[in-house]
CSV table of C-alpha atoms and ligand atoms in Angstrom, one decimal:
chain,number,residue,atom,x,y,z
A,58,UNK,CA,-14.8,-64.4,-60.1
A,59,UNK,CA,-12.6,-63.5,-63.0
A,60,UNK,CA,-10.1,-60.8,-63.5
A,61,UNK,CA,-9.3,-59.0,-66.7
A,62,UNK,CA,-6.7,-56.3,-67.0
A,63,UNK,CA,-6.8,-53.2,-69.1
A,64,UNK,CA,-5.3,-49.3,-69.6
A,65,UNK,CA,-7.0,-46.8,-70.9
A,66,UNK,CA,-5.0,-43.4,-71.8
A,67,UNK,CA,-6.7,-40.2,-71.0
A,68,UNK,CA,-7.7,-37.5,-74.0
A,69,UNK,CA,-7.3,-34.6,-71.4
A,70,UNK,CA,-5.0,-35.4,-68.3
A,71,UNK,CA,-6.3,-33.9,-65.2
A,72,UNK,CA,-3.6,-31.2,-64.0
A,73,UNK,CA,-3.6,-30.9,-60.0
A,74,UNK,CA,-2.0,-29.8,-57.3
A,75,UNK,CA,-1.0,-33.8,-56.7
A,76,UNK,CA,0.4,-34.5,-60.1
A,77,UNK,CA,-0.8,-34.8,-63.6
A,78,UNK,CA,-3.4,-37.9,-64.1
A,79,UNK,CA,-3.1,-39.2,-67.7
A,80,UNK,CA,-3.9,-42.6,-67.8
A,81,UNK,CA,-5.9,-45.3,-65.6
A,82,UNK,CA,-4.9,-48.8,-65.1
A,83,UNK,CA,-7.5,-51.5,-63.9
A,84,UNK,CA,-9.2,-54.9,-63.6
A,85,UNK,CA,-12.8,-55.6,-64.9
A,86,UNK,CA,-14.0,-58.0,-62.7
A,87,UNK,CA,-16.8,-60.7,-62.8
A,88,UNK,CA,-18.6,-62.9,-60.9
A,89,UNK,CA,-21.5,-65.2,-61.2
A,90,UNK,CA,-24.0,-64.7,-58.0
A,91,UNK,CA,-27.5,-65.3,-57.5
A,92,UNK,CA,-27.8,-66.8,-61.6
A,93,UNK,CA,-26.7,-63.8,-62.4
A,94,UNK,CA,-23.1,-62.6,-63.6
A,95,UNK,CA,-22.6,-59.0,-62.3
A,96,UNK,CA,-19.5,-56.4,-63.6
A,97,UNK,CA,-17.2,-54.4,-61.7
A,98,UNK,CA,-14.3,-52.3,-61.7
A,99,UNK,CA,-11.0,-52.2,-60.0
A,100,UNK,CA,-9.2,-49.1,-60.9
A,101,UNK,CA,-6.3,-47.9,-58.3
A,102,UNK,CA,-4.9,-44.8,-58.2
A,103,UNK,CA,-1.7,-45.0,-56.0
A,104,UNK,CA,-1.9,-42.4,-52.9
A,105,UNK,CA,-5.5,-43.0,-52.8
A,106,UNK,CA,-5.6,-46.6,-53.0
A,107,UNK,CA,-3.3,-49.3,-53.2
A,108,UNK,CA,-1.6,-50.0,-56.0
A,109,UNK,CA,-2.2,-51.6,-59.3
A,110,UNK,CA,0.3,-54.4,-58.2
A,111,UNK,CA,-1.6,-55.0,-55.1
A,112,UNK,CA,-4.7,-54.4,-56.4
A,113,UNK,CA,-4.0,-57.6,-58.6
A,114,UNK,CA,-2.7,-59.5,-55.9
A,115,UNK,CA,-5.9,-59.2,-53.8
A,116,UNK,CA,-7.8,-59.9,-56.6
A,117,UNK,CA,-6.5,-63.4,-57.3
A,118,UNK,CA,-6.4,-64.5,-54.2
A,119,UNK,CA,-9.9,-63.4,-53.8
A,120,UNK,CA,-11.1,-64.8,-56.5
A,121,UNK,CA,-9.6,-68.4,-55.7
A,122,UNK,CA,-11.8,-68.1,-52.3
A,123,UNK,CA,-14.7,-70.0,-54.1
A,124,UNK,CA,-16.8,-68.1,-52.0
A,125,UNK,CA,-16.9,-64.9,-49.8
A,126,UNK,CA,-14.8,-63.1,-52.4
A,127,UNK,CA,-15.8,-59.9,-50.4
A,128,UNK,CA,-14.6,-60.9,-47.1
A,129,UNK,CA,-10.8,-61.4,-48.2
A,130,UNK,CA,-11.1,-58.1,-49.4
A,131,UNK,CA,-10.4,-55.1,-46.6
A,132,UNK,CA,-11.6,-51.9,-47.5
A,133,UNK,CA,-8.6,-50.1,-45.6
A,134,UNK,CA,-6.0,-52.3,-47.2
A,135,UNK,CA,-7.3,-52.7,-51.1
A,136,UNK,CA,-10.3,-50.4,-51.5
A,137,UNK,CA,-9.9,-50.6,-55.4
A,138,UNK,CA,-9.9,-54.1,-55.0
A,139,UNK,CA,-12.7,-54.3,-52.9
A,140,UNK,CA,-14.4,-51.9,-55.4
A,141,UNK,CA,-14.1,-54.4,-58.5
A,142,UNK,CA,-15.5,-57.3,-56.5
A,143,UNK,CA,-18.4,-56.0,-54.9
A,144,UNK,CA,-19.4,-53.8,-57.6
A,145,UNK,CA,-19.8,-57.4,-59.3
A,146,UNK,CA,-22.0,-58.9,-56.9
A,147,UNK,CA,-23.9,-55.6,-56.3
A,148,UNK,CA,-24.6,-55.5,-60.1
A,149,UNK,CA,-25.5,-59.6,-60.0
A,150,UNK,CA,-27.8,-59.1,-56.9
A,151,UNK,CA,-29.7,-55.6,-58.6
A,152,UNK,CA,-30.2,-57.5,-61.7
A,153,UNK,CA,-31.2,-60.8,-59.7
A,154,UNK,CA,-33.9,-58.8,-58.3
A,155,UNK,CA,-34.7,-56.4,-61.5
A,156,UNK,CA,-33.6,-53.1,-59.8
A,157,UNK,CA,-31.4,-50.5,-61.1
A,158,UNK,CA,-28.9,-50.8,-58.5
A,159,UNK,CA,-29.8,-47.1,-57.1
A,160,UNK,CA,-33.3,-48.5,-56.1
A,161,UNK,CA,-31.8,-51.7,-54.5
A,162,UNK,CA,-30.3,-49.3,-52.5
A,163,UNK,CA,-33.7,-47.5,-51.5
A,164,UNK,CA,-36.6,-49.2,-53.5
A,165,UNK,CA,-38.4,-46.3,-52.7
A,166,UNK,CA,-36.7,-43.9,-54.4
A,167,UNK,CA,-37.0,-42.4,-58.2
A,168,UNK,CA,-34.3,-40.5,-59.8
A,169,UNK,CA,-34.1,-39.9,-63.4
A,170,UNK,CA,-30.9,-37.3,-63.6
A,171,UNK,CA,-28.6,-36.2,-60.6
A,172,UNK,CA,-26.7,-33.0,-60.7
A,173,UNK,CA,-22.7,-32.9,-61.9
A,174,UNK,CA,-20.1,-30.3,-61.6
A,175,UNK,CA,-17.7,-30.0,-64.2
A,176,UNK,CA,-14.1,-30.3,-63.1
A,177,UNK,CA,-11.7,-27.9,-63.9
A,178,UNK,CA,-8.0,-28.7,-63.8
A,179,UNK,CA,-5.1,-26.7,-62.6
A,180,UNK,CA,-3.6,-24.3,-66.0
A,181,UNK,CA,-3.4,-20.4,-66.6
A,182,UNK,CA,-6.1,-18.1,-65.8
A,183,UNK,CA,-6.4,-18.1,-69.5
A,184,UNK,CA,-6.8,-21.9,-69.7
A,185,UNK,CA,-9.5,-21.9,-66.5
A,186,UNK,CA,-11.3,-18.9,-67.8
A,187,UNK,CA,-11.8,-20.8,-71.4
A,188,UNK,CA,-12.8,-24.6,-69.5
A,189,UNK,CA,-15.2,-23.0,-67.1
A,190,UNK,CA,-16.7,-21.0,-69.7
A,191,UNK,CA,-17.3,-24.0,-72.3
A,192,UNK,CA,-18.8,-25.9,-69.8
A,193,UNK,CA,-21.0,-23.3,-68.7
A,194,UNK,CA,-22.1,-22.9,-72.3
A,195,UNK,CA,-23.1,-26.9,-72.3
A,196,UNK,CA,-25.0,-26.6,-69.6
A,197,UNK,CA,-23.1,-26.9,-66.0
A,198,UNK,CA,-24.4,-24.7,-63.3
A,199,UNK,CA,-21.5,-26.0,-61.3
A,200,UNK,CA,-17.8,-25.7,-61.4
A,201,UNK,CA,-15.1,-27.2,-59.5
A,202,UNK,CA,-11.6,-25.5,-60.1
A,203,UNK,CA,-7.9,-27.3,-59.4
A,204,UNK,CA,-5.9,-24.8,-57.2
A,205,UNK,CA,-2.9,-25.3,-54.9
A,206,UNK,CA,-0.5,-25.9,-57.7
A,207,UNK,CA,0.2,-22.2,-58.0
A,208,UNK,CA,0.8,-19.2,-55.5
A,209,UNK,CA,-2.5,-18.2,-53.5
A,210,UNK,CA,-2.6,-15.3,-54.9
A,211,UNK,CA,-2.5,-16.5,-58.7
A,212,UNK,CA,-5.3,-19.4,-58.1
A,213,UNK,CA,-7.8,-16.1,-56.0
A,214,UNK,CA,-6.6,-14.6,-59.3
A,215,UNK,CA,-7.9,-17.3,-61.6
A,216,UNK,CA,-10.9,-17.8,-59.8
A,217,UNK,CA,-11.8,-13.8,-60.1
A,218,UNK,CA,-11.3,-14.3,-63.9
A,219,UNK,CA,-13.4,-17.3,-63.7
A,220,UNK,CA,-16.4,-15.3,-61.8
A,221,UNK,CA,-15.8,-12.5,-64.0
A,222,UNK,CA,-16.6,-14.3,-67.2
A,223,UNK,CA,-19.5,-16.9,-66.3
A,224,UNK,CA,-20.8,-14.2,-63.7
A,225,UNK,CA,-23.0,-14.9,-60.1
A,226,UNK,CA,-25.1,-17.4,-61.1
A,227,UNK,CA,-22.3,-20.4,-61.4
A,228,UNK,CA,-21.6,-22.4,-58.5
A,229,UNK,CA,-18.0,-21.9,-57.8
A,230,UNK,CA,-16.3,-24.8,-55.8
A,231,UNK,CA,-12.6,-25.4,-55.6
A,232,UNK,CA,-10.2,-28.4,-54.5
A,233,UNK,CA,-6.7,-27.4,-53.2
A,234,UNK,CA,-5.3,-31.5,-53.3
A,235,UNK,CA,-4.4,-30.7,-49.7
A,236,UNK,CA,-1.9,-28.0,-51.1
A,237,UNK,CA,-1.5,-25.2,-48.4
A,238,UNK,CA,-0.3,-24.4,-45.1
A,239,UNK,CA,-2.7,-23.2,-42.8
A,240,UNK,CA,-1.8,-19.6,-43.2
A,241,UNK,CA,-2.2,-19.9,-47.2
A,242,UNK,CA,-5.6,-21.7,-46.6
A,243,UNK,CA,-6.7,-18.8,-44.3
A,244,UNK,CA,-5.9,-16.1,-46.5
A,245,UNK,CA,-7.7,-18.4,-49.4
A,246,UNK,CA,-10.7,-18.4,-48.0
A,247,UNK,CA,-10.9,-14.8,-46.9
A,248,UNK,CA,-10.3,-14.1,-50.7
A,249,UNK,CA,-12.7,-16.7,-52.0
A,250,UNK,CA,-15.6,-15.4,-49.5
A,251,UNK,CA,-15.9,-12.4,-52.0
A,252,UNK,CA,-15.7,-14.8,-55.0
A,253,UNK,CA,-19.0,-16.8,-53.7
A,254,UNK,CA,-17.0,-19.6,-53.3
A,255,UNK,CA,-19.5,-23.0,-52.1
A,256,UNK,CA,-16.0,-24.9,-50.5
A,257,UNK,CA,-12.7,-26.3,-51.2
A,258,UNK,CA,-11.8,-29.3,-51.1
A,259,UNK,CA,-9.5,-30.3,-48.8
A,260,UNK,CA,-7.3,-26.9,-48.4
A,261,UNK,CA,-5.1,-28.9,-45.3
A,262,UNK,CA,-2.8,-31.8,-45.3
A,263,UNK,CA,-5.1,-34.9,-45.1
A,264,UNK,CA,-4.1,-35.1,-41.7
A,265,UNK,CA,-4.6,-32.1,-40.4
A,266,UNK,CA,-8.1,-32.6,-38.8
A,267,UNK,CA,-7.9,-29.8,-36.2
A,268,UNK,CA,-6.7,-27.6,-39.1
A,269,UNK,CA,-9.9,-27.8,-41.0
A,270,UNK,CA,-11.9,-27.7,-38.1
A,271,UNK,CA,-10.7,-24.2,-37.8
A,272,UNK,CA,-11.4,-22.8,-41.0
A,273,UNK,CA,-14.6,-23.9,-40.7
A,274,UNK,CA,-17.2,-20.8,-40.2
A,275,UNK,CA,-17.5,-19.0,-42.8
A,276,UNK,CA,-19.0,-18.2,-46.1
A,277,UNK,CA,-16.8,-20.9,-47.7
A,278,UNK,CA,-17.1,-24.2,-46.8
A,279,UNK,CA,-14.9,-27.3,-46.1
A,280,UNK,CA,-15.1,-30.1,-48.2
A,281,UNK,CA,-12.7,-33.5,-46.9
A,282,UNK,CA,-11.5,-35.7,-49.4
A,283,UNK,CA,-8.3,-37.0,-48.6
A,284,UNK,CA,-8.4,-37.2,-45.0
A,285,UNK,CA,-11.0,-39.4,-45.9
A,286,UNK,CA,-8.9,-41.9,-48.2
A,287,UNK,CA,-6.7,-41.6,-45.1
A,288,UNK,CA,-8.3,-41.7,-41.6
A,289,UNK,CA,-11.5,-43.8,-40.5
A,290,UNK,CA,-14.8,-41.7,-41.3
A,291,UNK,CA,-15.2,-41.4,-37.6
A,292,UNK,CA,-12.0,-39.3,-36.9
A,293,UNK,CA,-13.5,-37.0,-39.3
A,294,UNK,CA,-16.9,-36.7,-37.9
A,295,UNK,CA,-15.4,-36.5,-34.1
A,296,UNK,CA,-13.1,-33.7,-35.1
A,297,UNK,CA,-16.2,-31.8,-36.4
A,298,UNK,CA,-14.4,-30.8,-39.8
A,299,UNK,CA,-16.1,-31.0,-42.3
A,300,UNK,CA,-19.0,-29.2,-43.9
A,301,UNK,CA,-18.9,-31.6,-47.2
A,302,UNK,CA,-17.7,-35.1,-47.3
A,303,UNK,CA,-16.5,-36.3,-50.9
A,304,UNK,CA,-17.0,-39.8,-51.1
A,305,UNK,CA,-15.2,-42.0,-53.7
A,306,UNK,CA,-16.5,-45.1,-53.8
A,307,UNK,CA,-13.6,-46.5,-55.1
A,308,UNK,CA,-11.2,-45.1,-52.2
A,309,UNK,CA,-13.8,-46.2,-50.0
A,310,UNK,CA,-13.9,-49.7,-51.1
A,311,UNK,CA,-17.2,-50.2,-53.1
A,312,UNK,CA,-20.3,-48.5,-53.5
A,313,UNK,CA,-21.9,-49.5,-50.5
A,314,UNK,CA,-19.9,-48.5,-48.2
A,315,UNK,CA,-19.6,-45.2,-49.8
A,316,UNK,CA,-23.8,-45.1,-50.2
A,317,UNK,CA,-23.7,-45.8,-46.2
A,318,UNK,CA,-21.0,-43.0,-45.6
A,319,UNK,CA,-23.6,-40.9,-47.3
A,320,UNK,CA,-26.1,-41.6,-45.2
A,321,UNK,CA,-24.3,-41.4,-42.1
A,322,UNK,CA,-23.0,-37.7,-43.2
A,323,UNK,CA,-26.4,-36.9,-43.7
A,324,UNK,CA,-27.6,-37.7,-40.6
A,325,UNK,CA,-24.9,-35.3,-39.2
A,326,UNK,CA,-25.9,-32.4,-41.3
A,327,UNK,CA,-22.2,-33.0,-43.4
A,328,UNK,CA,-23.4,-32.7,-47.1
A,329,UNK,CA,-22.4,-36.1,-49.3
A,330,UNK,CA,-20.9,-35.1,-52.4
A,331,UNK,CA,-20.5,-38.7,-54.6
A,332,UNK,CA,-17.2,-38.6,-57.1
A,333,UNK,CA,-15.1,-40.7,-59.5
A,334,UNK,CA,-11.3,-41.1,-59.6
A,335,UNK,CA,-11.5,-40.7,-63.3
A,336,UNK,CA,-12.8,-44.4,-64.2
A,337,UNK,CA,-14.2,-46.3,-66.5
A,338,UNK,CA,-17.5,-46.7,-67.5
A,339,UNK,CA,-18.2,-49.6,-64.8
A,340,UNK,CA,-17.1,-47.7,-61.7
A,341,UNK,CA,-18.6,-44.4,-62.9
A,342,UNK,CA,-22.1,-45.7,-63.3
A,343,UNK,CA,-21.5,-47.7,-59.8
A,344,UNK,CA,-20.8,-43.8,-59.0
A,345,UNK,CA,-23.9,-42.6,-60.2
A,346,UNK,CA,-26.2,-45.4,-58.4
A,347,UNK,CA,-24.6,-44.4,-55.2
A,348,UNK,CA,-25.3,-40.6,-56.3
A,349,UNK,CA,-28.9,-41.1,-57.1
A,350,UNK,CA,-29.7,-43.1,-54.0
A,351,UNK,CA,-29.2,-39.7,-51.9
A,352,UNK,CA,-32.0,-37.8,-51.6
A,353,UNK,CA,-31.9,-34.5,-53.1
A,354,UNK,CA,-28.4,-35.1,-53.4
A,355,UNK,CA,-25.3,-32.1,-54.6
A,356,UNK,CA,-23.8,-31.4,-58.1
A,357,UNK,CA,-21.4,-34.5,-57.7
A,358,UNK,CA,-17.8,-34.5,-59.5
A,359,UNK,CA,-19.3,-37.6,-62.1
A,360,UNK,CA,-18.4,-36.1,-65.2
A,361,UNK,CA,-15.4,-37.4,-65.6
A,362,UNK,CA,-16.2,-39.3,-68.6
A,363,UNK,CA,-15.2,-37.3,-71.7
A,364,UNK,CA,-11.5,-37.0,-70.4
A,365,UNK,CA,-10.8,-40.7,-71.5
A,366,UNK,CA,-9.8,-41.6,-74.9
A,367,UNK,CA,-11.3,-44.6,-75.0
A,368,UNK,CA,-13.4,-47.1,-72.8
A,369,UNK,CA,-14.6,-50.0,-71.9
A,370,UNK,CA,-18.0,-49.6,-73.2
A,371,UNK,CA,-21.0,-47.4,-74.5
A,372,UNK,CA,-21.9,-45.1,-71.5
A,373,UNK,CA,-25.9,-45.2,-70.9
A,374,UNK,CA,-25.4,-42.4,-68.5
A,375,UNK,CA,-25.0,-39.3,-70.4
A,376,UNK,CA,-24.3,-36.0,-69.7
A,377,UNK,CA,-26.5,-33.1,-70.8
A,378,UNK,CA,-27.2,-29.6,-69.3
A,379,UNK,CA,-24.9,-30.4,-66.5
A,380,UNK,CA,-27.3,-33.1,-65.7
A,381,UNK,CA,-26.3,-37.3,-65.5
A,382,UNK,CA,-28.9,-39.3,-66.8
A,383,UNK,CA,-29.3,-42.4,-64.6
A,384,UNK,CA,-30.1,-46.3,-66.1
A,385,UNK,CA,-33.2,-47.4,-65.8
A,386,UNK,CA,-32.4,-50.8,-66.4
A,387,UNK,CA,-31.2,-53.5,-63.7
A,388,UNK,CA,-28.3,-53.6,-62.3
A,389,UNK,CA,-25.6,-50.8,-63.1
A,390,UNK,CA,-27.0,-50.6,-66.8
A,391,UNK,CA,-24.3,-52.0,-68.5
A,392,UNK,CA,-24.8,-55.5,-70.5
A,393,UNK,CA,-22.0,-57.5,-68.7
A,394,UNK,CA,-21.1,-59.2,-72.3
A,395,UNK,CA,-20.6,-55.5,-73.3
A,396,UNK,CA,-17.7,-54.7,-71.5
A,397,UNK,CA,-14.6,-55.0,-73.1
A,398,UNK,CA,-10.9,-54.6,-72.2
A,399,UNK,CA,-9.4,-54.5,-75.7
A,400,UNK,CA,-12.4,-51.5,-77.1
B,193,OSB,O1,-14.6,-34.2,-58.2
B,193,OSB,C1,-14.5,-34.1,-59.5
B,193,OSB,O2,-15.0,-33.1,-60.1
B,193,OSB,C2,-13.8,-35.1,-60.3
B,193,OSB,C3,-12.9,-36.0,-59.5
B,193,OSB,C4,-11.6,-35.4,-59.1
B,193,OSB,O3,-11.4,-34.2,-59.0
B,193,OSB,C5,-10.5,-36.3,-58.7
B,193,OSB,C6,-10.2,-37.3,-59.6
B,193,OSB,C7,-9.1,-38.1,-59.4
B,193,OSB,C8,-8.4,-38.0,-58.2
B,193,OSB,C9,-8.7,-37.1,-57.3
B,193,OSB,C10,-9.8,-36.2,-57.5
B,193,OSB,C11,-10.1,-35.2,-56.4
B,193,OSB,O4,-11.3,-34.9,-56.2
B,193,OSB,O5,-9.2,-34.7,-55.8
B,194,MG,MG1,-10.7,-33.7,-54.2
């Protein structure tokens, strides 16, 4: 397994309630398997995941374990890390056995496009207004707004201008970054209710299980994100509080784990929604694999793309009518030999 650093600075930061996200740090990682060398992607983002430092770290030990990379790798200690490597040997083991890594997943299944939301950071009612809007006009039937980093009453107030100028037939959803109190969140969703809004994401503190539970009910759902980056998947199920689960696979420690979260959500009537955490093009088509192994699966927060100003390779899987178009081709549809750190 080898381990190649890069940094990639972002054309348009993502504004949230968390902080301002303007560049990503990583590791492209590869590793020979099966007479095949597959890619992946390491890319922490501290309070999600460990960090870069310790992303590294695991990395090189892992990669001097001439075998069983994977199983130096914990998913609740170095997700990211655990991401890069067995993203790599997914990729190797898809290609190995001519599969686009979606249908090594589920060999039965056939998915051309999968549905995307566009994502919407935090700004002025103005600024929302104008990004929902444009994507609208390209094609998104699906937005997904940043609140939380203003008063309640300015983000119900952006979101009313937002509804007012794409009108009923946009999906509204919005993501709070764990933002409010549970008195703001209640008098959030009573306001969002008349605004058609589908959920937020994760309105409480991430661990405020009992919380969400409560403001569950309603015309607006709940959607957990970072009570998943933060407490086993069980604790979340057993609390009953969520109606959407937003998977990362790169909190979550590669796309497997995140394609068998899916499924387990499924089976519990909790809606998988599959997302990136602003990555490269490695970890955003792993993203997509995972996406179009779901059945029938939700407008997933995958177009994350366009906000880097550079990467580490053509993407194959474009965006077009807020549609992802998935690889056809083995593995995660990336030529290995393509992907550079210095593009
Ligand atoms: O879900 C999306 O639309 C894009 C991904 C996104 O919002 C995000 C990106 C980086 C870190 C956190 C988040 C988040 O969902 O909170
Ligand atoms: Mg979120």
């Amino acid at each position: 397994m080898t381990v190649e650093p890069f940094s990639l600075p972002l054309a348009s930061p993502l504004e949230t309630a968390g902080g301002t996200i303007d560049e990503r740090r990583g590791f492209v990682v590869r590793s020979d398997h099966r007479g095949e060398t597959g890619v992946g992607e390491a890319t922490p983002l501290p309070g999600w995941t460990e960090s870069l430092d310790d992303c590294r770290t695991a990395l090189d030990t892992a990669s001097v374990a001439d075998s069983g990379a994977l199983r130096e790798l914990d998913a609740a200690e170095v997700p990211a890390a655990r991401h890069g490597a067995a993203t790599a040997m997914l990729d190797a083991d898809a290609r190995a056995d001519g599969l686009p890594l979606y249908r090594w997943f589920d060999a039965d299944r056939r998915c051309r496009s999968i549905p995307a939301n566009a994502t919407v950071g935090d700004g002025t009612a103005e600024e929302t207004v104008a990004a929902a809007a444009e994507a609208v006009e390209s094609g998104f039937g699906c937005c997904k707004l940043k609140v939380g980093g203003r008063s309640v009453e300015e983000d119900v107030e952006r979101v009313r201008a937002v509804r007012e100028g794409i009108g009923e037939d946009v999906t509204l959803r919005a993501d709070a970054n764990g933002a409010w109190t549970r008195s703001e969140a209640e008098s959030a969703f009573d306001r969002f209710a008349s605004l058609g809004v589908e959920y937020v994401e994760q309105p409480l503190a991430a661990d405020d299980l009992a919380g969400h539970a409560d403001l569950r009910g309603g015309s607006v759902g709940v959607a957990l994100d970072e009570s998943l980056a933060q407490k086993r998947a069980g604790a979340v199920f057993d609390a009953d509080a969520a109606d959407v689960l937003i998977l990362k696979p790169m909190v979550l420690g590669g796309p497997g784990d995140a394609y068998t979260l899916a499924m387990q959500a499924r089976e519990r009537g909790i809606e998988p929604v599959v997302t990136t955490t602003i990555d490269a093009v490695v970890a955003r088509l792993a993203a997509v694999h995972v996406a179009a192994a779901i059945p029938d699966v939700a407008a997933c927060g995958l177009a994350t793309g366009d906000r880097l100003a550079r990467d580490l390779a053509a993407d194959p899987a474009t965006v077009s009518d807020g549609q992802i178009s998935v690889p056809r081709s083995a593995g995660l549809g990336v030529d290995p030999s393509e992907v550079r750190t210095d593009a």
